[in-house]
Each structure stands twice: as C-alpha cells, then as structure tokens.
PDB file of C-alpha atoms in Angstrom:
ATOM      1  CA  MET A1148      60.239  75.863  67.540  1.00 43.00           C
ATOM      2  CA  THR A1149      59.437  77.800  64.385  1.00 50.00           C
ATOM      3  CA  VAL A1150      62.169  78.257  61.830  1.00 60.00           C
ATOM      4  CA  THR A1151      62.014  81.625  60.124  1.00 81.00           C
ATOM      5  CA  GLU A1152      62.451  81.508  56.393  1.00 88.00           C
ATOM      6  CA  THR A1153      65.207  83.813  55.165  1.00 88.00           C
ATOM      7  CA  LEU A1154      65.074  86.039  52.127  1.00 89.00           C
ATOM      8  CA  ALA A1155      67.372  83.616  50.292  1.00 90.00           C
ATOM      9  CA  ASP A1156      65.010  80.766  51.212  1.00 93.00           C
ATOM     10  CA  ARG A1157      62.007  82.654  49.851  1.00 92.00           C
ATOM     11  CA  LEU A1158      63.845  83.411  46.611  1.00 93.00           C
ATOM     12  CA  ARG A1159      65.386  79.928  46.329  1.00 94.00           C
ATOM     13  CA  PRO A1160      63.493  78.941  43.125  1.00 95.00           C
ATOM     14  CA  ARG A1161      64.748  82.077  41.334  1.00 94.00           C
ATOM     15  CA  ILE A1162      68.278  81.634  42.656  1.00 95.00           C
ATOM     16  CA  ASP A1163      68.348  77.934  41.728  1.00 96.00           C
ATOM     17  CA  GLU A1164      67.030  78.652  38.234  1.00 95.00           C
ATOM     18  CA  THR A1165      69.560  81.425  37.623  1.00 93.00           C
ATOM     19  CA  PHE A1166      72.572  79.441  38.810  1.00 93.00           C
ATOM     20  CA  GLN A1167      71.460  76.338  36.916  1.00 92.00           C
ATOM     21  CA  PHE A1168      71.256  78.454  33.769  1.00 89.00           C
ATOM     22  CA  LEU A1169      74.682  80.003  34.432  1.00 88.00           C
ATOM     23  CA  THR A1170      76.188  76.533  34.930  1.00 87.00           C
ATOM     24  CA  GLU A1171      74.645  75.245  31.702  1.00 84.00           C
ATOM     25  CA  PHE A1172      75.667  78.400  29.858  1.00 81.00           C
ATOM     26  CA  ALA A1173      79.256  78.085  31.059  1.00 79.00           C
ATOM     27  CA  SER A1174      79.433  74.445  29.977  1.00 75.00           C
ATOM     28  CA  GLY A1175      78.120  75.263  26.515  1.00 70.00           C
ATOM     29  CA  SER A1176      75.929  72.167  26.653  1.00 65.00           C
ATOM     30  CA  TYR A1177      73.058  73.931  24.931  1.00 60.00           C
ATOM     31  CA  VAL A1178      75.158  75.003  21.910  1.00 57.00           C
ATOM     32  CA  HIS A1179      77.503  72.046  21.360  1.00 54.00           C
ATOM     33  CA  GLY A1180      75.088  70.347  18.980  1.00 57.00           C
ATOM     34  CA  GLU A1181      74.679  73.515  16.938  1.00 59.00           C
ATOM     35  CA  ASP A1182      78.168  74.988  16.980  1.00 59.00           C
ATOM     36  CA  ASP A1183      81.289  72.836  17.237  1.00 60.00           C
ATOM     37  CA  SER A1184      83.514  75.911  17.401  1.00 61.00           C
ATOM     38  CA  TRP A1185      81.930  77.233  20.614  1.00 55.00           C
ATOM     39  CA  ASP A1186      84.435  78.460  23.185  1.00 62.00           C
ATOM     40  CA  PRO A1187      83.553  78.980  26.840  1.00 64.00           C
ATOM     41  CA  THR A1188      82.861  82.588  27.743  1.00 70.00           C
ATOM     42  CA  MET A1189      82.725  82.164  31.502  1.00 76.00           C
ATOM     43  CA  ASP A1190      84.422  80.053  34.162  1.00 78.00           C
ATOM     44  CA  ALA A1191      81.860  77.935  36.029  1.00 83.00           C
ATOM     45  CA  SER A1192      84.345  76.570  38.566  1.00 87.00           C
ATOM     46  CA  LEU A1193      83.814  79.578  40.839  1.00 91.00           C
ATOM     47  CA  LEU A1194      80.013  79.759  40.510  1.00 92.00           C
ATOM     48  CA  PRO A1195      79.531  78.130  43.952  1.00 95.00           C
ATOM     49  CA  GLN A1196      81.511  81.016  45.483  1.00 95.00           C
ATOM     50  CA  VAL A1197      79.438  83.547  43.508  1.00 95.00           C
ATOM     51  CA  ARG A1198      76.256  81.923  44.781  1.00 96.00           C
ATOM     52  CA  ALA A1199      77.517  81.912  48.377  1.00 96.00           C
ATOM     53  CA  ALA A1200      78.450  85.596  48.111  1.00 96.00           C
ATOM     54  CA  PHE A1201      75.051  86.442  46.632  1.00 96.00           C
ATOM     55  CA  GLU A1202      73.134  84.563  49.324  1.00 95.00           C
ATOM     56  CA  ARG A1203      75.318  86.199  51.987  1.00 95.00           C
ATOM     57  CA  LEU A1204      74.447  89.605  50.473  1.00 94.00           C
ATOM     58  CA  LEU A1205      70.734  88.790  50.657  1.00 92.00           C
ATOM     59  CA  GLY A1206      71.086  87.874  54.336  1.00 91.00           C
ATOM     60  CA  GLU A1207      73.007  91.049  55.123  1.00 90.00           C
ATOM     61  CA  LEU A1208      70.462  93.191  53.264  1.00 86.00           C
ATOM     62  CA  GLU A1209      67.631  91.516  55.146  1.00 86.00           C
ATOM     63  CA  ARG A1210      69.355  92.260  58.471  1.00 85.00           C
ATOM     64  CA  ALA A1211      70.042  95.860  57.409  1.00 80.00           C
ATOM     65  CA  ALA A1212      66.404  96.370  56.430  1.00 77.00           C
ATOM     66  CA  GLY A1213      65.306  94.953  59.788  1.00 74.00           C
ATOM     67  CA  ALA A1214      67.505  97.465  61.595  1.00 66.00           C
ATOM     68  CA  GLY A1215      65.287 100.242  60.217  1.00 61.00           C
ATOM     69  CA  PRO A1216      67.838 102.736  58.866  1.00 52.00           C
ATOM     70  CA  ALA A1217      66.608 106.197  57.914  1.00 52.00           C
ATOM     71  CA  ASP A1218      67.794 105.688  54.344  1.00 59.00           C
ATOM     72  CA  PRO A1219      67.890 102.010  53.325  1.00 56.00           C
ATOM     73  CA  ALA A1220      70.022 102.775  50.264  1.00 60.00           C
ATOM     74  CA  ASP A1221      72.765 104.301  52.440  1.00 66.00           C
ATOM     75  CA  ALA A1222      72.873 101.290  54.735  1.00 67.00           C
ATOM     76  CA  SER A1223      72.737  98.791  51.885  1.00 81.00           C
ATOM     77  CA  GLY A1224      74.993 100.552  49.392  1.00 83.00           C
ATOM     78  CA  ALA A1225      78.131  99.480  51.246  1.00 85.00           C
ATOM     79  CA  LEU A1226      76.900  95.878  51.340  1.00 89.00           C
ATOM     80  CA  VAL A1227      76.241  95.893  47.603  1.00 90.00           C
ATOM     81  CA  LEU A1228      79.658  97.438  46.877  1.00 91.00           C
ATOM     82  CA  GLU A1229      81.328  94.747  49.004  1.00 93.00           C
ATOM     83  CA  PHE A1230      79.493  92.067  46.994  1.00 94.00           C
ATOM     84  CA  TYR A1231      80.672  93.666  43.729  1.00 93.00           C
ATOM     85  CA  ARG A1232      84.259  93.732  45.017  1.00 93.00           C
ATOM     86  CA  GLU A1233      84.014  90.065  45.966  1.00 94.00           C
ATOM     87  CA  ILE A1234      82.795  89.222  42.455  1.00 93.00           C
ATOM     88  CA  ASP A1235      85.604  91.297  40.934  1.00 93.00           C
ATOM     89  CA  GLY A1236      88.056  89.301  43.080  1.00 94.00           C
ATOM     90  CA  LEU A1237      86.588  86.022  41.842  1.00 93.00           C
ATOM     91  CA  ASN A1238      86.857  87.278  38.259  1.00 92.00           C
ATOM     92  CA  GLU A1239      90.536  88.078  38.853  1.00 92.00           C
ATOM     93  CA  GLN A1240      91.043  84.636  40.376  1.00 91.00           C
ATOM     94  CA  ALA A1241      89.425  83.024  37.320  1.00 87.00           C
ATOM     95  CA  GLY A1242      91.912  84.680  34.972  1.00 85.00           C
ATOM     96  CA  ALA A1243      91.275  85.000  31.241  1.00 84.00           C
ATOM     97  CA  ILE A1244      87.691  83.719  31.336  1.00 84.00           C
ATOM     98  CA  PRO A1245      85.713  85.588  34.029  1.00 86.00           C
ATOM     99  CA  VAL A1246      82.977  84.111  36.201  1.00 86.00           C
ATOM    100  CA  VAL A1247      80.581  87.049  36.028  1.00 86.00           C
ATOM    101  CA  GLU A1248      80.249  89.690  33.346  1.00 86.00           C
ATOM    102  CA  ASP A1249      77.530  92.243  32.623  1.00 86.00           C
ATOM    103  CA  GLU A1250      74.915  89.733  31.438  1.00 86.00           C
ATOM    104  CA  GLU A1251      75.332  87.449  34.442  1.00 87.00           C
ATOM    105  CA  MET A1252      75.341  90.388  36.857  1.00 90.00           C
ATOM    106  CA  ALA A1253      72.118  91.633  35.240  1.00 89.00           C
ATOM    107  CA  ASP A1254      70.508  88.268  36.080  1.00 90.00           C
ATOM    108  CA  LEU A1255      71.658  88.559  39.695  1.00 92.00           C
ATOM    109  CA  LEU A1256      70.520  92.180  39.923  1.00 90.00           C
ATOM    110  CA  ASP A1257      67.025  91.164  38.800  1.00 90.00           C
ATOM    111  CA  ILE A1258      66.832  88.833  41.806  1.00 92.00           C
ATOM    112  CA  LEU A1259      68.380  91.505  44.025  1.00 90.00           C
ATOM    113  CA  LYS A1260      65.689  94.012  43.022  1.00 88.00           C
ATOM    114  CA  GLU A1261      63.000  91.454  43.841  1.00 89.00           C
ATOM    115  CA  ALA A1262      64.675  90.804  47.195  1.00 89.00           C
ATOM    116  CA  LEU A1263      64.896  94.493  48.009  1.00 86.00           C
ATOM    117  CA  ALA A1264      61.235  95.034  47.173  1.00 86.00           C
ATOM    118  CA  GLU A1265      60.378  92.146  49.489  1.00 85.00           C
ATOM    119  CA  VAL A1266      62.178  93.786  52.420  1.00 81.00           C
ATOM    120  CA  GLY A1267      60.497  97.124  51.796  1.00 79.00           C
ATOM    121  CA  PHE A1268      62.786  99.033  49.462  1.00 78.00           C
ATOM    122  CA  GLY A1269      61.015 101.259  46.983  1.00 75.00           C
ATOM    123  CA  ALA A1270      62.140 101.707  43.379  1.00 72.00           C
ATOM    124  CA  VAL A1271      63.815 104.998  44.313  1.00 67.00           C
ATOM    125  CA  ASP A1272      65.853 103.249  47.024  1.00 73.00           C
ATOM    126  CA  VAL A1273      66.944 100.570  44.553  1.00 76.00           C
ATOM    127  CA  ASP A1274      67.947 103.222  42.010  1.00 77.00           C
ATOM    128  CA  LYS A1275      70.221 104.832  44.628  1.00 78.00           C
ATOM    129  CA  LEU A1276      72.269 101.663  45.058  1.00 81.00           C
ATOM    130  CA  PRO A1277      75.713 101.594  43.428  1.00 85.00           C
ATOM    131  CA  GLN A1278      76.090 100.008  40.027  1.00 83.00           C
ATOM    132  CA  TRP A1279      78.432  97.085  39.480  1.00 82.00           C
ATOM    133  CA  HIS A1280      81.226  98.968  37.728  1.00 76.00           C
ATOM    134  CA  GLU A1281      81.259 101.619  40.467  1.00 66.00           C
ATOM    135  CA  ALA A1282      82.985  99.146  42.803  1.00 63.00           C
ATOM    136  CA  GLY A1283      86.221  99.269  40.816  1.00 57.00           C
ATOM    137  CA  GLU A1284      86.010 103.026  40.301  1.00 55.00           C
ATOM    138  CA  GLU A1285      86.007 103.703  44.043  1.00 52.00           C
ATOM    139  CA  ASP A1286      89.177 101.649  44.460  1.00 50.00           C
ATOM    140  CA  SER A1287      91.054 103.708  41.842  1.00 44.00           C
TER     141      SER A1287
END
C-alpha cells in the first residue's frame, strides 16, 4: 500500500522551521543575553493549536484544489477566512499577549503561498484570497 504524501508533509521542513523560530522568538532565548529588560511579545502556549489549524488549512486547501473548482480563490477564500477567525479566537484566548500578530502571520502566509502554488494556484488566484484583517471586518 502506498501512502500519499500530503501538502503539509511536503512542506514539513518549512513548517517545522517556522514554528521552531516562533517558539524561540516567544521565549526570548535569543535576546536574553543581550537585553535583560526583554518582555515577551507573543504567547507560545497556544502555538501547537496555531500549527494544527495551519496544517488543517493546508489539507482543506489541497482537497479543494483537487475538487477542481472553476475559481480556486472562491473555493479557498472561505477556508482561509475560517483559519484567520480561528487564529483571532486563539489571540483572544491568549489575552494581553497574542499568539499571532502581523509578523507571524506573514511567515505563515509565505508558506501558504508556496502551498497554493504547489496545488496549482497562480499568483492572481493567491492575490484574490482574503487578507488576515478582513476576517474581523466581515464579522462586524
């Protein structure tokens, strides 16, 4: 029996590297020797949930691309918005120090763009996808 490698499996090195960096960044381990007054800027306790949500998004996007929609951005836009809402919920759960802010989301979006290209999305399709802050705007 052949096991098919998923999109998340194929991007595992990038995902691992990004989440390792985010964990180290959140701990401040790379600045403690240089700056004793460093305060944490993100809550790493919920990073496993962020990673699970991101890998779930990749799986859902891969399935959506395999379904062959007429406009991949339409089919995937709702999935991306749901991911953003999940991250916003985790940020609310974290309280004063969020889990994901613009810089961290930019890192995840870089991987997402690579993933989308791998499943056949063109740059125009990627540009049509909702932006992170649009998730909250649609709820208002």
